[in-house]
């Protein structure tokens, strides 16, 4: 074995010991609260990736789409036939298109009722609250209502919240938080949003 | 209309003007190079979310899984029947388990040949090179080979590269880069990786 190969083997042994130690230290099993936030691309996309993953094992999944509901959505189309997936959509579209606080608030509360039902259902393994953060920011929903529903959910249920500027109380509750930071975005360089990639 | 509603309307009008301006400024249409990097959860997940999205429109997709190939993978299971999806797997598993540089290099080059074929195929709309960054870091592949294959790909093809510590030359080439930063990870608080959520 060459020196380089030997060094590689030793480095990998140290890495394996580190990984094994971490795995052995993780003993608690329950549903998680994940928050995907930050200004970069990938928050909603990672949520849909997780939906696909959970459906792959036959788990029941609920997705609630705040804001982007009227957009074309390739992943929704792809998975729509799955009997284990339920999608609830806030049907007003972007809040900067409607420009109507009262109508948006009403639409938000209607779709939140669907979310609350999913969050109370022990048969639902994963609930995605996509773009929920904006509902709190705009005051369409209050944080106490949201917190209570998430706290009281069945212990095996995982919840994913996506959106920029996650409310500090949601962040405080979360088990895992990833900040998707924009290092560069093609859109800012004049490249169009791409079908099947960006939406 | 109340004062609050009026203020909201004006804020949304400004936001809409900003969004419209950005959309109007984005005029170029071509395949993109996206890099999902950083130490947080969501890189591979966002890649699979994009795969689901592209398949939703009937596009052909190729996924090459470096490193994690032997893991159970819910999203692969979920989408495996899709005739538009091809998955190539580096079949040695985690490099810290094999601890064998020579065997890993060989396995990596074999699966890279599949990647190179996809990157040359104009019928493939999206190619995911999952965990490619580690192959470059460990020296299993050289950056020039990878750069050339990505640069010469068909102009309509989008490529997603995932993994920590993306090579600076890949970063320099990328159209969109998101750094998934770990703010908190449940695993570090003793919570087990969860089936259908983490894998």
mmCIF file of C-alpha atoms in Angstrom:
data_model
loop_
_atom_site.group_PDB
_atom_site.id
_atom_site.type_symbol
_atom_site.label_atom_id
_atom_site.label_comp_id
_atom_site.label_asym_id
_atom_site.label_seq_id
_atom_site.Cartn_x
_atom_site.Cartn_y
_atom_site.Cartn_z
ATOM 1 C CA UNK A 1 0.000 0.000 0.000
ATOM 2 C CA UNK A 2 1.416 3.421 -0.976
ATOM 3 C CA UNK A 3 1.958 6.186 1.593
ATOM 4 C CA UNK A 4 -0.940 8.135 0.159
ATOM 5 C CA UNK A 5 -3.239 5.127 0.424
ATOM 6 C CA UNK A 6 -2.144 4.516 4.010
ATOM 7 C CA UNK A 7 -2.746 8.129 4.985
ATOM 8 C CA UNK A 8 -6.165 7.966 3.339
ATOM 9 C CA UNK A 9 -7.003 4.789 5.270
ATOM 10 C CA UNK A 10 -6.036 6.372 8.582
ATOM 11 C CA UNK A 11 -7.962 9.560 7.852
ATOM 12 C CA UNK A 12 -11.026 7.495 6.975
ATOM 13 C CA UNK A 13 -10.653 5.427 10.170
ATOM 14 C CA UNK A 14 -10.686 8.632 12.229
ATOM 15 C CA UNK A 15 -13.714 9.890 10.287
ATOM 16 C CA UNK A 16 -15.508 6.571 10.807
ATOM 17 C CA UNK A 17 -14.832 6.688 14.562
ATOM 18 C CA UNK A 18 -16.292 10.204 14.628
ATOM 19 C CA UNK A 19 -19.390 9.170 12.630
ATOM 20 C CA UNK A 20 -19.899 6.051 14.772
ATOM 21 C CA UNK A 21 -19.689 8.091 17.954
ATOM 22 C CA UNK A 22 -22.297 10.538 16.701
ATOM 23 C CA UNK A 23 -24.636 7.737 15.590
ATOM 24 C CA UNK A 24 -24.280 6.022 18.977
ATOM 25 C CA UNK A 25 -25.077 9.303 20.742
ATOM 26 C CA UNK A 26 -28.355 9.776 18.852
ATOM 27 C CA UNK A 27 -30.846 7.699 20.811
ATOM 28 C CA UNK A 28 -34.082 9.691 20.867
ATOM 29 C CA UNK A 29 -36.758 8.870 18.271
ATOM 30 C CA UNK A 30 -39.644 11.264 17.549
ATOM 31 C CA UNK A 31 -41.064 13.543 14.886
ATOM 32 C CA UNK A 32 -39.029 16.656 14.188
ATOM 33 C CA UNK A 33 -39.660 20.287 13.477
ATOM 34 C CA UNK A 34 -37.479 21.373 10.560
ATOM 35 C CA UNK A 35 -37.152 24.977 9.425
ATOM 36 C CA UNK A 36 -35.749 25.815 5.981
ATOM 37 C CA UNK A 37 -35.167 29.552 5.917
ATOM 38 C CA UNK A 38 -32.794 32.152 4.435
ATOM 39 C CA UNK A 39 -32.846 34.083 1.167
ATOM 40 C CA UNK A 40 -31.355 31.381 -1.095
ATOM 41 C CA UNK A 41 -32.868 28.910 -3.541
ATOM 42 C CA UNK A 42 -33.758 25.496 -2.157
ATOM 43 C CA UNK A 43 -36.177 25.915 0.751
ATOM 44 C CA UNK A 44 -39.401 24.777 -0.912
ATOM 45 C CA UNK A 45 -37.386 22.422 -3.117
ATOM 46 C CA UNK A 46 -35.892 20.654 -0.107
ATOM 47 C CA UNK A 47 -39.367 20.380 1.412
ATOM 48 C CA UNK A 48 -40.659 18.665 -1.751
ATOM 49 C CA UNK A 49 -37.586 16.433 -1.762
ATOM 50 C CA UNK A 50 -38.555 15.297 1.726
ATOM 51 C CA UNK A 51 -42.159 14.758 0.600
ATOM 52 C CA UNK A 52 -40.929 12.504 -2.188
ATOM 53 C CA UNK A 53 -38.723 10.667 0.284
ATOM 54 C CA UNK A 54 -41.523 10.062 2.812
ATOM 55 C CA UNK A 55 -43.939 8.953 0.082
ATOM 56 C CA UNK A 56 -41.244 6.528 -1.057
ATOM 57 C CA UNK A 57 -41.735 4.615 2.191
ATOM 58 C CA UNK A 58 -45.513 4.782 1.948
ATOM 59 C CA UNK A 59 -46.014 7.401 4.669
ATOM 60 C CA UNK A 60 -48.934 9.811 4.536
ATOM 61 C CA UNK A 61 -47.955 13.398 3.774
ATOM 62 C CA UNK A 62 -49.831 16.698 3.910
ATOM 63 C CA UNK A 63 -48.578 19.789 2.099
ATOM 64 C CA UNK A 64 -50.033 23.246 2.662
ATOM 65 C CA UNK A 65 -48.927 25.846 0.139
ATOM 66 C CA UNK A 66 -49.231 29.394 1.322
ATOM 67 C CA UNK A 67 -48.609 32.144 -1.287
ATOM 68 C CA UNK A 68 -47.335 30.157 -4.253
ATOM 69 C CA UNK A 69 -50.506 28.130 -4.699
ATOM 70 C CA UNK A 70 -51.429 29.344 -8.146
ATOM 71 C CA UNK A 71 -48.005 28.724 -9.601
ATOM 72 C CA UNK A 72 -47.437 25.811 -11.866
ATOM 73 C CA UNK A 73 -45.705 23.265 -9.721
ATOM 74 C CA UNK A 74 -43.966 20.304 -11.333
ATOM 75 C CA UNK A 75 -43.505 18.350 -8.137
ATOM 76 C CA UNK A 76 -47.184 18.649 -7.245
ATOM 77 C CA UNK A 77 -48.052 17.352 -10.720
ATOM 78 C CA UNK A 78 -45.578 14.516 -10.418
ATOM 79 C CA UNK A 79 -46.900 13.299 -7.081
ATOM 80 C CA UNK A 80 -50.558 14.286 -7.426
ATOM 81 C CA UNK A 81 -51.713 10.739 -8.131
ATOM 82 C CA UNK A 82 -50.174 9.422 -4.926
ATOM 83 C CA UNK A 83 -53.022 8.380 -2.611
ATOM 84 C CA UNK A 84 -50.815 9.155 0.407
ATOM 85 C CA UNK A 85 -50.389 12.817 -0.527
ATOM 86 C CA UNK A 86 -52.842 15.582 0.305
ATOM 87 C CA UNK A 87 -52.160 19.132 -0.879
ATOM 88 C CA UNK A 88 -54.041 22.199 0.362
ATOM 89 C CA UNK A 89 -53.492 25.454 -1.501
ATOM 90 C CA UNK A 90 -54.063 29.070 -0.585
ATOM 91 C CA UNK A 91 -55.767 29.993 -3.791
ATOM 92 C CA UNK A 92 -55.119 33.723 -3.976
ATOM 93 C CA UNK A 93 -51.638 33.617 -5.449
ATOM 94 C CA UNK A 94 -48.854 36.018 -4.572
ATOM 95 C CA UNK A 95 -49.825 38.538 -1.975
ATOM 96 C CA UNK A 96 -48.080 41.264 -3.985
ATOM 97 C CA UNK A 97 -50.470 40.541 -6.846
ATOM 98 C CA UNK A 98 -53.672 40.624 -4.837
ATOM 99 C CA UNK A 99 -52.612 43.687 -2.783
ATOM 100 C CA UNK A 100 -55.646 43.033 -0.629
ATOM 101 C CA UNK A 101 -54.906 42.372 3.012
ATOM 102 C CA UNK A 102 -58.418 41.426 3.984
ATOM 103 C CA UNK A 103 -58.918 38.896 1.182
ATOM 104 C CA UNK A 104 -55.462 37.411 1.790
ATOM 105 C CA UNK A 105 -56.134 37.061 5.503
ATOM 106 C CA UNK A 106 -59.392 35.272 4.797
ATOM 107 C CA UNK A 107 -57.760 32.933 2.257
ATOM 108 C CA UNK A 108 -54.911 32.259 4.656
ATOM 109 C CA UNK A 109 -57.213 31.315 7.521
ATOM 110 C CA UNK A 110 -59.172 28.957 5.295
ATOM 111 C CA UNK A 111 -56.067 27.059 4.276
ATOM 112 C CA UNK A 112 -54.730 27.189 7.838
ATOM 113 C CA UNK A 113 -57.827 25.229 8.906
ATOM 114 C CA UNK A 114 -56.615 22.438 6.608
ATOM 115 C CA UNK A 115 -53.144 22.661 8.107
ATOM 116 C CA UNK A 116 -54.555 22.481 11.646
ATOM 117 C CA UNK A 117 -56.499 19.348 10.720
ATOM 118 C CA UNK A 118 -53.354 17.672 9.330
ATOM 119 C CA UNK A 119 -51.330 18.724 12.391
ATOM 120 C CA UNK A 120 -53.880 16.954 14.596
ATOM 121 C CA UNK A 121 -53.979 13.730 12.563
ATOM 122 C CA UNK A 122 -51.711 10.932 13.880
ATOM 123 C CA UNK A 123 -51.967 9.181 10.505
ATOM 124 C CA UNK A 124 -50.056 12.026 8.845
ATOM 125 C CA UNK A 125 -46.305 11.379 9.116
ATOM 126 C CA UNK A 126 -45.108 14.622 7.539
ATOM 127 C CA UNK A 127 -46.750 18.046 7.251
ATOM 128 C CA UNK A 128 -45.151 20.739 5.078
ATOM 129 C CA UNK A 129 -46.154 24.339 5.799
ATOM 130 C CA UNK A 130 -44.656 25.921 2.705
ATOM 131 C CA UNK A 131 -44.038 29.687 2.926
ATOM 132 C CA UNK A 132 -45.753 29.855 6.301
ATOM 133 C CA UNK A 133 -43.246 32.440 7.542
ATOM 134 C CA UNK A 134 -44.798 35.172 5.373
ATOM 135 C CA UNK A 135 -48.252 34.558 6.848
ATOM 136 C CA UNK A 136 -46.819 35.373 10.266
ATOM 137 C CA UNK A 137 -44.832 38.324 8.962
ATOM 138 C CA UNK A 138 -47.869 39.880 7.267
ATOM 139 C CA UNK A 139 -50.004 39.205 10.333
ATOM 140 C CA UNK A 140 -52.444 36.918 8.488
ATOM 141 C CA UNK A 141 -51.875 34.346 11.240
ATOM 142 C CA UNK A 142 -50.704 34.832 14.798
ATOM 143 C CA UNK A 143 -47.722 32.979 16.157
ATOM 144 C CA UNK A 144 -49.574 31.625 19.192
ATOM 145 C CA UNK A 145 -52.070 29.740 17.021
ATOM 146 C CA UNK A 146 -49.291 28.257 14.940
ATOM 147 C CA UNK A 147 -47.100 27.373 17.923
ATOM 148 C CA UNK A 148 -49.927 25.635 19.731
ATOM 149 C CA UNK A 149 -50.869 23.503 16.728
ATOM 150 C CA UNK A 150 -47.255 22.458 16.177
ATOM 151 C CA UNK A 151 -46.608 21.757 19.857
ATOM 152 C CA UNK A 152 -49.725 19.621 20.223
ATOM 153 C CA UNK A 153 -49.140 17.549 17.108
ATOM 154 C CA UNK A 154 -48.744 13.733 17.378
ATOM 155 C CA UNK A 155 -45.282 12.850 18.637
ATOM 156 C CA UNK A 156 -44.355 10.804 15.551
ATOM 157 C CA UNK A 157 -45.253 13.593 13.142
ATOM 158 C CA UNK A 158 -42.561 15.692 11.456
ATOM 159 C CA UNK A 159 -43.283 19.269 10.384
ATOM 160 C CA UNK A 160 -41.350 21.334 7.858
ATOM 161 C CA UNK A 161 -41.759 25.105 7.765
ATOM 162 C CA UNK A 162 -40.269 27.047 4.849
ATOM 163 C CA UNK A 163 -39.824 30.726 4.067
ATOM 164 C CA UNK A 164 -37.530 33.674 4.693
ATOM 165 C CA UNK A 165 -37.290 35.434 8.032
ATOM 166 C CA UNK A 166 -38.632 32.624 10.173
ATOM 167 C CA UNK A 167 -40.301 33.934 13.347
ATOM 168 C CA UNK A 168 -37.912 33.732 16.319
ATOM 169 C CA UNK A 169 -40.379 31.603 18.276
ATOM 170 C CA UNK A 170 -40.486 29.039 15.463
ATOM 171 C CA UNK A 171 -36.700 29.053 15.346
ATOM 172 C CA UNK A 172 -36.583 28.518 19.113
ATOM 173 C CA UNK A 173 -38.865 25.451 18.802
ATOM 174 C CA UNK A 174 -37.144 23.855 15.819
ATOM 175 C CA UNK A 175 -35.049 20.664 16.034
ATOM 176 C CA UNK A 176 -33.213 21.358 12.795
ATOM 177 C CA UNK A 177 -32.743 24.705 11.098
ATOM 178 C CA UNK A 178 -31.011 25.242 7.790
ATOM 179 C CA UNK A 179 -30.353 28.736 6.530
ATOM 180 C CA UNK A 180 -30.300 28.585 2.738
ATOM 181 C CA UNK A 181 -28.008 31.493 1.937
ATOM 182 C CA UNK A 182 -27.904 32.984 -1.509
ATOM 183 C CA UNK A 183 -24.305 33.112 -2.675
ATOM 184 C CA UNK A 184 -25.344 33.779 -6.266
ATOM 185 C CA UNK A 185 -28.648 33.539 -8.134
ATOM 186 C CA UNK A 186 -28.930 33.190 -11.902
ATOM 187 C CA UNK A 187 -32.060 35.359 -11.904
ATOM 188 C CA UNK A 188 -29.993 38.352 -10.814
ATOM 189 C CA UNK A 189 -27.721 37.821 -13.808
ATOM 190 C CA UNK A 190 -30.590 38.066 -16.259
ATOM 191 C CA UNK A 191 -31.350 34.364 -16.554
ATOM 192 C CA UNK A 192 -35.030 33.442 -16.697
ATOM 193 C CA UNK A 193 -36.671 31.157 -14.177
ATOM 194 C CA UNK A 194 -36.651 27.750 -15.786
ATOM 195 C CA UNK A 195 -39.573 25.354 -16.133
ATOM 196 C CA UNK A 196 -38.958 22.086 -14.331
ATOM 197 C CA UNK A 197 -36.029 23.592 -12.451
ATOM 198 C CA UNK A 198 -37.199 26.771 -10.743
ATOM 199 C CA UNK A 199 -40.929 25.956 -10.689
ATOM 200 C CA UNK B 1 -60.255 50.640 3.812
ATOM 201 C CA UNK B 2 -58.451 50.846 7.164
ATOM 202 C CA UNK B 3 -55.056 52.545 7.522
ATOM 203 C CA UNK B 4 -53.398 49.180 8.017
ATOM 204 C CA UNK B 5 -55.002 47.794 4.875
ATOM 205 C CA UNK B 6 -53.934 50.853 2.887
ATOM 206 C CA UNK B 7 -50.348 50.605 4.121
ATOM 207 C CA UNK B 8 -50.339 46.920 3.229
ATOM 208 C CA UNK B 9 -51.636 47.676 -0.262
ATOM 209 C CA UNK B 10 -48.919 50.262 -0.866
ATOM 210 C CA UNK B 11 -46.183 47.970 0.451
ATOM 211 C CA UNK B 12 -47.423 45.205 -1.838
ATOM 212 C CA UNK B 13 -47.519 47.584 -4.816
ATOM 213 C CA UNK B 14 -43.865 48.464 -4.205
ATOM 214 C CA UNK B 15 -43.001 44.790 -3.858
ATOM 215 C CA UNK B 16 -44.853 43.962 -7.066
ATOM 216 C CA UNK B 17 -42.995 46.714 -8.946
ATOM 217 C CA UNK B 18 -39.721 45.253 -7.682
ATOM 218 C CA UNK B 19 -40.681 41.694 -8.693
ATOM 219 C CA UNK B 20 -41.933 42.845 -12.107
ATOM 220 C CA UNK B 21 -38.703 44.723 -12.751
ATOM 221 C CA UNK B 22 -36.615 41.674 -11.913
ATOM 222 C CA UNK B 23 -38.753 39.394 -14.106
ATOM 223 C CA UNK B 24 -38.479 41.854 -17.023
ATOM 224 C CA UNK B 25 -34.704 41.980 -16.588
ATOM 225 C CA UNK B 26 -34.337 38.216 -16.865
ATOM 226 C CA UNK B 27 -34.253 37.571 -20.588
ATOM 227 C CA UNK B 28 -31.696 34.820 -21.130
ATOM 228 C CA UNK B 29 -32.915 31.227 -21.410
ATOM 229 C CA UNK B 30 -30.529 28.283 -21.044
ATOM 230 C CA UNK B 31 -29.659 25.384 -18.794
ATOM 231 C CA UNK B 32 -28.123 26.319 -15.459
ATOM 232 C CA UNK B 33 -25.397 25.065 -13.205
ATOM 233 C CA UNK B 34 -26.685 24.994 -9.635
ATOM 234 C CA UNK B 35 -24.481 24.260 -6.644
ATOM 235 C CA UNK B 36 -26.006 23.275 -3.293
ATOM 236 C CA UNK B 37 -23.224 23.373 -0.760
ATOM 237 C CA UNK B 38 -22.612 24.161 2.927
ATOM 238 C CA UNK B 39 -22.754 22.037 6.059
ATOM 239 C CA UNK B 40 -26.533 22.115 6.640
ATOM 240 C CA UNK B 41 -29.332 19.673 5.892
ATOM 241 C CA UNK B 42 -31.101 20.092 2.570
ATOM 242 C CA UNK B 43 -28.540 19.825 -0.234
ATOM 243 C CA UNK B 44 -29.383 16.371 -1.560
ATOM 244 C CA UNK B 45 -32.996 16.891 -0.554
ATOM 245 C CA UNK B 46 -33.284 20.030 -2.674
ATOM 246 C CA UNK B 47 -31.691 18.171 -5.575
ATOM 247 C CA UNK B 48 -34.329 15.422 -5.319
ATOM 248 C CA UNK B 49 -37.031 18.072 -5.027
ATOM 249 C CA UNK B 50 -35.845 19.459 -8.347
ATOM 250 C CA UNK B 51 -35.791 15.951 -9.848
ATOM 251 C CA UNK B 52 -39.426 15.490 -8.825
ATOM 252 C CA UNK B 53 -40.257 18.883 -10.294
ATOM 253 C CA UNK B 54 -38.591 18.182 -13.657
ATOM 254 C CA UNK B 55 -40.200 14.730 -13.896
ATOM 255 C CA UNK B 56 -43.527 16.451 -13.211
ATOM 256 C CA UNK B 57 -43.225 18.135 -16.600
ATOM 257 C CA UNK B 58 -42.108 14.952 -18.319
ATOM 258 C CA UNK B 59 -38.446 15.920 -18.702
ATOM 259 C CA UNK B 60 -35.723 13.271 -18.710
ATOM 260 C CA UNK B 61 -33.522 13.289 -15.630
ATOM 261 C CA UNK B 62 -30.266 11.576 -14.727
ATOM 262 C CA UNK B 63 -29.092 11.244 -11.129
ATOM 263 C CA UNK B 64 -25.598 10.101 -10.190
ATOM 264 C CA UNK B 65 -25.153 9.268 -6.523
ATOM 265 C CA UNK B 66 -21.599 9.417 -5.307
ATOM 266 C CA UNK B 67 -20.947 8.123 -1.758
ATOM 267 C CA UNK B 68 -24.471 7.583 -0.429
ATOM 268 C CA UNK B 69 -25.393 4.956 -2.993
ATOM 269 C CA UNK B 70 -25.896 2.059 -0.646
ATOM 270 C CA UNK B 71 -28.163 3.986 1.678
ATOM 271 C CA UNK B 72 -31.845 3.366 1.651
ATOM 272 C CA UNK B 73 -33.287 6.253 -0.279
ATOM 273 C CA UNK B 74 -37.021 6.958 -0.144
ATOM 274 C CA UNK B 75 -37.058 9.394 -3.023
ATOM 275 C CA UNK B 76 -35.274 6.938 -5.305
ATOM 276 C CA UNK B 77 -37.868 4.308 -4.375
ATOM 277 C CA UNK B 78 -40.715 6.708 -4.951
ATOM 278 C CA UNK B 79 -39.560 7.734 -8.419
ATOM 279 C CA UNK B 80 -37.875 4.508 -9.542
ATOM 280 C CA UNK B 81 -40.742 3.485 -11.823
ATOM 281 C CA UNK B 82 -40.588 6.729 -13.773
ATOM 282 C CA UNK B 83 -39.378 5.909 -17.291
ATOM 283 C CA UNK B 84 -37.837 9.387 -17.545
ATOM 284 C CA UNK B 85 -35.514 8.851 -14.587
ATOM 285 C CA UNK B 86 -32.143 7.131 -14.728
ATOM 286 C CA UNK B 87 -30.117 6.666 -11.543
ATOM 287 C CA UNK B 88 -26.446 5.618 -11.473
ATOM 288 C CA UNK B 89 -24.989 4.660 -8.119
ATOM 289 C CA UNK B 90 -21.442 4.440 -6.839
ATOM 290 C CA UNK B 91 -21.873 1.086 -5.216
ATOM 291 C CA UNK B 92 -19.181 1.166 -2.558
ATOM 292 C CA UNK B 93 -21.061 3.119 0.097
ATOM 293 C CA UNK B 94 -19.475 5.618 2.450
ATOM 294 C CA UNK B 95 -15.799 6.131 1.848
ATOM 295 C CA UNK B 96 -15.174 6.075 5.613
ATOM 296 C CA UNK B 97 -16.565 2.543 5.679
ATOM 297 C CA UNK B 98 -14.522 1.174 2.803
ATOM 298 C CA UNK B 99 -11.295 2.941 3.905
ATOM 299 C CA UNK B 100 -9.809 1.852 0.619
ATOM 300 C CA UNK B 101 -8.652 4.661 -1.624
ATOM 301 C CA UNK B 102 -7.879 2.513 -4.622
ATOM 302 C CA UNK B 103 -11.206 0.679 -4.652
ATOM 303 C CA UNK B 104 -13.101 3.942 -4.096
ATOM 304 C CA UNK B 105 -11.265 5.648 -6.941
ATOM 305 C CA UNK B 106 -12.097 2.774 -9.264
ATOM 306 C CA UNK B 107 -15.779 2.788 -8.228
ATOM 307 C CA UNK B 108 -15.900 6.555 -8.629
ATOM 308 C CA UNK B 109 -14.493 6.491 -12.151
ATOM 309 C CA UNK B 110 -16.961 3.823 -13.182
ATOM 310 C CA UNK B 111 -19.924 5.877 -12.071
ATOM 311 C CA UNK B 112 -18.360 9.045 -13.495
ATOM 312 C CA UNK B 113 -18.461 7.377 -16.925
ATOM 313 C CA UNK B 114 -22.249 7.224 -16.524
ATOM 314 C CA UNK B 115 -22.306 10.880 -15.511
ATOM 315 C CA UNK B 116 -20.203 11.864 -18.529
ATOM 316 C CA UNK B 117 -22.625 10.031 -20.816
ATOM 317 C CA UNK B 118 -25.620 11.882 -19.323
ATOM 318 C CA UNK B 119 -23.787 15.216 -19.538
ATOM 319 C CA UNK B 120 -23.305 14.642 -23.278
ATOM 320 C CA UNK B 121 -26.910 13.648 -23.973
ATOM 321 C CA UNK B 122 -29.144 16.485 -25.251
ATOM 322 C CA UNK B 123 -32.224 14.441 -24.340
ATOM 323 C CA UNK B 124 -31.372 14.740 -20.655
ATOM 324 C CA UNK B 125 -32.855 17.963 -19.249
ATOM 325 C CA UNK B 126 -31.426 17.699 -15.734
ATOM 326 C CA UNK B 127 -28.347 15.901 -14.384
ATOM 327 C CA UNK B 128 -27.796 15.661 -10.631
ATOM 328 C CA UNK B 129 -24.234 14.969 -9.458
ATOM 329 C CA UNK B 130 -25.025 14.184 -5.844
ATOM 330 C CA UNK B 131 -22.066 14.488 -3.435
ATOM 331 C CA UNK B 132 -19.670 15.091 -6.310
ATOM 332 C CA UNK B 133 -17.692 17.598 -4.244
ATOM 333 C CA UNK B 134 -16.181 14.829 -2.096
ATOM 334 C CA UNK B 135 -14.880 13.002 -5.164
ATOM 335 C CA UNK B 136 -12.862 16.088 -6.043
ATOM 336 C CA UNK B 137 -11.779 16.644 -2.451
ATOM 337 C CA UNK B 138 -10.518 13.073 -2.070
ATOM 338 C CA UNK B 139 -8.838 13.231 -5.475
ATOM 339 C CA UNK B 140 -10.893 10.378 -6.953
ATOM 340 C CA UNK B 141 -11.695 12.712 -9.873
ATOM 341 C CA UNK B 142 -9.800 15.710 -11.164
ATOM 342 C CA UNK B 143 -11.451 19.081 -11.554
ATOM 343 C CA UNK B 144 -10.417 19.498 -15.192
ATOM 344 C CA UNK B 145 -12.315 16.375 -16.264
ATOM 345 C CA UNK B 146 -15.415 17.510 -14.407
ATOM 346 C CA UNK B 147 -15.211 21.113 -15.637
ATOM 347 C CA UNK B 148 -14.828 20.060 -19.247
ATOM 348 C CA UNK B 149 -17.827 17.718 -19.130
ATOM 349 C CA UNK B 150 -20.013 20.393 -17.542
ATOM 350 C CA UNK B 151 -18.849 23.153 -19.905
ATOM 351 C CA UNK B 152 -19.455 21.053 -23.000
ATOM 352 C CA UNK B 153 -22.910 19.872 -21.997
ATOM 353 C CA UNK B 154 -25.936 20.686 -24.210
ATOM 354 C CA UNK B 155 -27.023 24.291 -23.710
ATOM 355 C CA UNK B 156 -30.527 23.392 -22.526
ATOM 356 C CA UNK B 157 -29.285 20.990 -19.870
ATOM 357 C CA UNK B 158 -29.273 21.966 -16.192
ATOM 358 C CA UNK B 159 -26.754 20.420 -13.801
ATOM 359 C CA UNK B 160 -26.992 20.302 -10.017
ATOM 360 C CA UNK B 161 -23.898 19.579 -7.941
ATOM 361 C CA UNK B 162 -24.292 18.879 -4.222
ATOM 362 C CA UNK B 163 -21.886 18.439 -1.332
ATOM 363 C CA UNK B 164 -19.862 20.374 1.217
ATOM 364 C CA UNK B 165 -16.785 22.397 0.330
ATOM 365 C CA UNK B 166 -17.537 22.848 -3.351
ATOM 366 C CA UNK B 167 -14.340 23.277 -5.400
ATOM 367 C CA UNK B 168 -13.651 26.958 -6.106
ATOM 368 C CA UNK B 169 -13.615 26.336 -9.854
ATOM 369 C CA UNK B 170 -17.099 24.804 -9.684
ATOM 370 C CA UNK B 171 -18.264 27.779 -7.636
ATOM 371 C CA UNK B 172 -16.771 30.136 -10.219
ATOM 372 C CA UNK B 173 -18.706 28.398 -13.023
ATOM 373 C CA UNK B 174 -22.053 28.159 -11.242
ATOM 374 C CA UNK B 175 -25.103 30.249 -12.166
ATOM 375 C CA UNK B 176 -26.784 29.735 -8.800
ATOM 376 C CA UNK B 177 -25.129 28.811 -5.534
ATOM 377 C CA UNK B 178 -26.926 28.191 -2.282
ATOM 378 C CA UNK B 179 -24.978 27.667 0.893
ATOM 379 C CA UNK B 180 -27.093 25.493 3.168
ATOM 380 C CA UNK B 181 -25.845 26.576 6.564
ATOM 381 C CA UNK B 182 -26.491 24.492 9.628
ATOM 382 C CA UNK B 183 -28.030 26.669 12.301
ATOM 383 C CA UNK B 184 -29.067 23.646 14.365
ATOM 384 C CA UNK B 185 -29.276 19.921 13.652
ATOM 385 C CA UNK B 186 -31.434 17.498 15.626
ATOM 386 C CA UNK B 187 -28.773 14.787 15.279
ATOM 387 C CA UNK B 188 -26.413 16.836 17.451
ATOM 388 C CA UNK B 189 -29.065 16.932 20.167
ATOM 389 C CA UNK B 190 -29.282 13.142 20.317
ATOM 390 C CA UNK B 191 -32.190 12.693 17.914
ATOM 391 C CA UNK B 192 -31.910 9.732 15.562
ATOM 392 C CA UNK B 193 -31.969 10.107 11.802
ATOM 393 C CA UNK B 194 -35.547 9.491 10.803
ATOM 394 C CA UNK B 195 -36.770 7.167 8.076
ATOM 395 C CA UNK B 196 -38.654 9.022 5.348
ATOM 396 C CA UNK B 197 -37.336 12.360 6.601
ATOM 397 C CA UNK B 198 -33.551 12.120 6.813
ATOM 398 C CA UNK B 199 -33.087 9.240 4.364
#
